[in-house]
Amino acid sequence: MLMIKSNDGAKIAVYDLGPKNCSKIIVLVHGWPLSHKMFEYQLPALLHAGYRVVSLDLRGFGNSDETAGGYCYDRFADDLFTVIRTLGLRRFVLLGFSMGGAIAVRYMARHRGYGVTKLCLVDAAAPSYCKTPDNPYGNSVDDTNKLIQLGCQDRPALNEYFGSIFFAQEHSKPFLNWLQGVNNSASGLGEMQSLIALRDEDVYDDLRTIRVPTGIFHGKQDMICPFGMAEIMHAQIRGSRLFPFDKAGHGAFYDDLEQFNCTLVGFLENRK
């Protein structure tokens, strides 16, 4: 683990695995309220395919600093840019899951896609988490406010609720307990202020700035970011490819683990 200082002094935890002279690089951005650990079951497949895998904990999550503020998409995108510049990454794939997908989209607009050769959006919270005139499939602001209120009073209960709607398939209790532990490891400030960002932020206009090959990977049973959002992203990102997972929920990366990993590596390697 590396600790890289962002431009406001916050220390961002970074995990850099694989040969440093590798020409194939992928950068992974986790979702809310997870950490880099969510990609545990993608890591072996990516390393086996010959990738250098760089992941990070967003500020306020995992091992990164909890800060008093700064939990907005612009700040997260700037943190990501600092990590990329510090590591000297110039040609890489950028993958974002859920809120991390929205942050990846903001990075593409705010930093003109610096270094990105391909983009992967996995059950992304884009174009917005909540309903807008451009996104009729999002969650309601009122329901999100209720989640914010619950989290401010009983954050583990909020995480348990999200865990209950995260998957469309049955998974073992030990696995679900592990995932709950990852969620609970987030800082209170980071988790709750990021949920406010999810409620308020919109990357619809940013989608049109994307000019790299883009794969959209989305569970058709997603109850957190409904599949209609994937169709909007597909329509707005020129030349994008949509990979639906018919029996998967928000956690398509685990609901359909083998097929997801196969499809992802195939897209990276131009096999599909």
Coordinates of C-alpha atoms in Angstrom, one line a residue:
M1 CA 0.0 0.0 0.0
L2 CA 1.2 3.5 -0.9
M3 CA 0.0 6.7 0.6
I4 CA -0.2 9.5 -2.0
K5 CA -1.0 13.1 -1.0
S6 CA -3.7 14.8 -2.9
N7 CA -3.3 18.5 -3.7
D8 CA -5.2 19.5 -0.5
G9 CA -2.9 17.3 1.6
A10 CA -5.3 14.4 2.1
K11 CA -3.5 11.0 2.0
I12 CA -5.0 8.5 -0.5
A13 CA -4.3 4.8 0.0
V14 CA -3.2 3.2 -3.3
Y15 CA -2.6 -0.4 -4.2
D16 CA -0.3 -1.1 -7.1
L17 CA 0.1 -4.8 -8.1
G18 CA 1.8 -6.4 -11.1
P19 CA 5.0 -5.5 -12.9
K20 CA 5.7 -1.8 -13.0
N21 CA 7.1 -1.9 -16.5
C22 CA 3.9 -3.5 -17.8
S23 CA 2.3 -1.8 -20.8
K24 CA -1.2 -3.0 -19.8
I25 CA -2.6 -1.1 -16.9
I26 CA -6.0 -0.8 -15.3
V27 CA -7.1 1.6 -12.6
L28 CA -10.1 0.6 -10.4
V29 CA -12.4 3.0 -8.6
H30 CA -14.7 1.5 -6.0
G31 CA -18.3 2.4 -5.2
W32 CA -20.2 3.6 -2.2
P33 CA -19.6 2.7 0.7
L34 CA -17.0 0.2 -0.3
S35 CA -13.2 0.2 -0.7
H36 CA -10.6 -1.3 -3.1
K37 CA -11.4 -4.7 -1.4
M38 CA -14.6 -5.0 -3.5
F39 CA -12.4 -6.0 -6.5
E40 CA -10.9 -9.1 -4.7
Y41 CA -12.5 -11.5 -7.2
Q42 CA -11.5 -9.5 -10.3
L43 CA -7.9 -9.1 -9.2
P44 CA -6.7 -12.7 -10.1
A45 CA -8.4 -12.5 -13.5
L46 CA -6.8 -9.2 -14.3
L47 CA -3.3 -10.2 -13.1
H48 CA -3.6 -13.5 -15.1
A49 CA -4.4 -11.5 -18.2
G50 CA -1.1 -9.6 -17.7
Y51 CA -2.4 -6.3 -16.3
R52 CA -0.8 -4.0 -13.7
V53 CA -3.7 -3.3 -11.4
V54 CA -3.9 0.0 -9.6
S55 CA -6.7 0.6 -7.1
L56 CA -7.4 3.2 -4.5
D57 CA -9.5 3.9 -1.5
L58 CA -11.5 7.1 -2.1
R59 CA -11.0 9.7 0.6
G60 CA -13.1 8.8 3.7
F61 CA -13.1 5.1 2.7
G62 CA -10.9 2.1 3.4
N63 CA -7.4 3.3 4.5
S64 CA -7.6 6.8 3.0
D65 CA -7.8 9.9 5.1
E66 CA -11.1 11.0 6.6
T67 CA -11.4 14.7 5.8
A68 CA -13.8 17.3 7.1
G69 CA -15.2 17.9 3.6
G70 CA -14.5 17.4 0.0
Y71 CA -16.8 14.5 -0.7
C72 CA -17.9 15.6 -4.2
Y73 CA -17.3 14.3 -7.6
D74 CA -14.9 17.1 -8.6
R75 CA -12.7 16.4 -5.5
F76 CA -12.8 12.7 -6.0
A77 CA -11.8 13.2 -9.7
D78 CA -9.0 15.5 -8.6
D79 CA -7.7 12.9 -6.1
L80 CA -7.8 10.3 -8.9
F81 CA -5.8 12.6 -11.2
T82 CA -3.2 13.2 -8.5
V83 CA -2.7 9.4 -8.0
I84 CA -2.4 8.9 -11.8
R85 CA 0.1 11.7 -12.2
T86 CA 2.1 10.7 -9.2
L87 CA 2.4 7.1 -10.5
G88 CA 3.3 8.4 -13.9
L89 CA 0.5 6.5 -15.6
R90 CA 0.0 7.6 -19.2
R91 CA -1.9 4.9 -21.0
F92 CA -4.4 2.9 -19.0
V93 CA -7.9 1.5 -18.7
L94 CA -10.1 3.3 -16.2
L95 CA -12.9 1.2 -14.5
G96 CA -15.4 2.7 -12.1
F97 CA -18.2 0.9 -10.2
S98 CA -21.4 2.5 -9.0
M99 CA -20.4 5.9 -7.5
G100 CA -16.9 5.2 -8.8
G101 CA -18.4 5.0 -12.3
A102 CA -19.8 8.5 -11.9
I103 CA -16.4 9.7 -10.6
A104 CA -14.8 8.1 -13.6
V105 CA -17.2 9.9 -15.9
R106 CA -16.4 13.2 -14.1
Y107 CA -12.7 12.5 -14.5
M108 CA -13.1 12.1 -18.2
A109 CA -14.8 15.5 -18.4
R110 CA -12.8 17.4 -15.8
H111 CA -9.4 16.1 -16.7
R112 CA -10.1 15.6 -20.4
G113 CA -9.6 11.8 -20.0
Y114 CA -5.9 12.2 -19.2
G115 CA -4.2 8.9 -19.9
V116 CA -7.4 6.9 -20.5
T117 CA -7.4 4.5 -23.5
K118 CA -10.5 2.6 -22.5
L119 CA -13.3 3.2 -20.0
C120 CA -15.3 0.6 -18.1
L121 CA -18.5 1.6 -16.3
V122 CA -19.8 -1.1 -14.0
D123 CA -23.4 -0.6 -12.7
A124 CA -22.5 3.0 -12.7
A125 CA -24.5 5.7 -10.8
A126 CA -24.7 7.7 -14.0
P127 CA -26.1 9.9 -15.4
S128 CA -27.4 10.5 -11.8
Y129 CA -28.3 8.4 -8.8
C130 CA -31.6 10.3 -8.3
K131 CA -34.3 11.0 -10.8
T132 CA -33.8 14.1 -13.1
P133 CA -35.4 15.3 -16.3
D134 CA -32.7 13.3 -18.1
N135 CA -32.9 10.2 -15.9
P136 CA -36.4 8.9 -15.1
Y137 CA -34.9 5.6 -13.8
G138 CA -33.1 7.0 -10.7
N139 CA -34.1 6.9 -7.1
S140 CA -36.3 9.6 -5.6
V141 CA -34.8 12.4 -3.6
D142 CA -37.3 11.8 -0.8
D143 CA -36.3 8.1 -0.5
T144 CA -32.6 9.1 -0.6
N145 CA -33.2 11.7 2.1
K146 CA -34.7 8.9 4.3
L147 CA -31.5 6.9 3.7
I148 CA -29.4 9.8 4.7
Q149 CA -31.5 10.3 7.9
L150 CA -31.1 6.6 8.7
G151 CA -27.4 6.7 8.2
C152 CA -27.0 9.7 10.4
Q153 CA -28.8 7.7 13.2
D154 CA -27.7 4.1 12.5
R155 CA -25.1 3.8 9.8
P156 CA -24.7 0.0 10.1
A157 CA -28.4 -0.4 9.6
L158 CA -28.1 1.7 6.4
N159 CA -25.3 -0.6 5.2
E160 CA -27.3 -3.7 6.1
Y161 CA -30.2 -2.3 4.0
F162 CA -28.0 -1.7 1.0
G163 CA -26.5 -5.1 1.4
S164 CA -30.1 -6.6 1.2
I165 CA -30.7 -5.1 -2.2
F166 CA -27.2 -5.3 -3.6
F167 CA -27.4 -8.7 -5.3
A168 CA -30.1 -10.6 -7.3
Q169 CA -28.6 -14.0 -6.5
E170 CA -28.2 -15.8 -3.2
H171 CA -24.8 -15.7 -1.6
S172 CA -23.3 -17.2 1.5
K173 CA -23.8 -15.6 4.8
P174 CA -20.0 -15.4 5.4
F175 CA -19.5 -13.5 2.2
L176 CA -22.3 -11.1 2.9
N177 CA -20.9 -10.5 6.4
W178 CA -17.5 -9.8 4.9
L179 CA -19.0 -7.3 2.5
Q180 CA -20.9 -5.7 5.3
G181 CA -17.6 -5.3 7.2
V182 CA -16.1 -3.6 4.1
N183 CA -19.0 -1.2 4.1
N184 CA -18.8 -0.5 7.8
S185 CA -15.1 0.3 7.5
A186 CA -15.9 3.6 5.7
S187 CA -15.7 6.7 7.8
G188 CA -19.0 8.2 9.0
L189 CA -18.2 11.6 7.4
G190 CA -17.1 10.1 4.1
E191 CA -20.0 7.7 3.8
M192 CA -22.8 10.2 4.6
Q193 CA -21.4 13.2 2.8
S194 CA -20.8 11.0 -0.3
L195 CA -24.4 9.9 -0.1
I196 CA -25.4 13.5 -0.3
A197 CA -23.2 13.9 -3.4
L198 CA -25.0 10.9 -4.9
R199 CA -28.3 12.6 -4.2
D200 CA -27.3 15.9 -5.7
E201 CA -24.8 15.4 -8.5
D202 CA -25.4 14.7 -12.2
V203 CA -22.9 13.7 -14.9
Y204 CA -25.3 13.6 -17.8
D205 CA -23.5 16.4 -19.7
D206 CA -20.1 14.8 -18.9
L207 CA -21.1 11.6 -20.8
R208 CA -20.9 13.4 -24.1
T209 CA -17.3 14.3 -23.5
I210 CA -16.1 10.7 -23.6
R211 CA -14.2 9.8 -26.7
V212 CA -12.5 6.5 -25.8
P213 CA -13.9 3.0 -26.3
T214 CA -16.3 2.4 -23.5
G215 CA -17.8 -0.7 -22.1
I216 CA -21.0 -0.5 -20.0
F217 CA -21.4 -3.5 -17.7
H218 CA -24.8 -3.6 -15.9
G219 CA -27.0 -6.1 -14.1
K220 CA -30.5 -6.1 -15.6
Q221 CA -31.9 -6.8 -12.1
D222 CA -30.1 -3.8 -10.5
M223 CA -32.3 -2.3 -7.8
I224 CA -29.8 0.5 -6.9
C225 CA -28.9 1.8 -10.3
P226 CA -31.7 0.5 -12.6
F227 CA -30.8 -0.9 -16.0
G228 CA -32.4 2.0 -17.8
M229 CA -29.5 4.1 -16.6
A230 CA -27.1 1.9 -18.6
E231 CA -29.3 2.4 -21.7
I232 CA -29.0 6.2 -21.2
M233 CA -25.2 5.9 -20.9
H234 CA -25.1 3.8 -24.0
A235 CA -27.1 6.3 -26.0
Q236 CA -25.0 9.3 -24.8
I237 CA -21.5 7.8 -25.1
R238 CA -20.5 7.6 -28.8
G239 CA -19.5 4.1 -29.9
S240 CA -20.0 2.5 -26.4
R241 CA -20.8 -1.1 -26.0
L242 CA -23.4 -2.4 -23.6
F243 CA -22.9 -5.7 -21.8
P244 CA -26.1 -6.7 -19.9
F245 CA -26.1 -9.4 -17.2
D246 CA -29.6 -10.8 -17.3
K247 CA -29.7 -12.4 -13.8
A248 CA -27.4 -10.0 -11.9
G249 CA -28.3 -7.1 -9.6
H250 CA -26.1 -4.1 -8.7
G251 CA -23.3 -6.4 -7.8
A252 CA -22.9 -8.0 -11.2
F253 CA -19.2 -8.4 -10.6
Y254 CA -20.2 -11.1 -8.1
D255 CA -23.7 -12.2 -9.0
D256 CA -22.3 -13.4 -12.3
L257 CA -18.7 -13.7 -11.4
E258 CA -17.2 -16.0 -14.0
Q259 CA -19.1 -14.4 -16.9
F260 CA -18.4 -10.9 -15.7
N261 CA -14.7 -11.5 -15.5
C262 CA -14.7 -13.2 -18.8
T263 CA -16.6 -10.4 -20.5
L264 CA -14.4 -7.7 -18.9
V265 CA -11.1 -9.3 -19.9
G266 CA -12.6 -9.9 -23.4
F267 CA -13.4 -6.2 -23.8
L268 CA -10.0 -5.2 -22.5
E269 CA -8.3 -7.6 -24.9
N270 CA -10.5 -6.7 -27.8
R271 CA -11.9 -10.2 -28.0
K272 CA -15.5 -9.2 -27.7

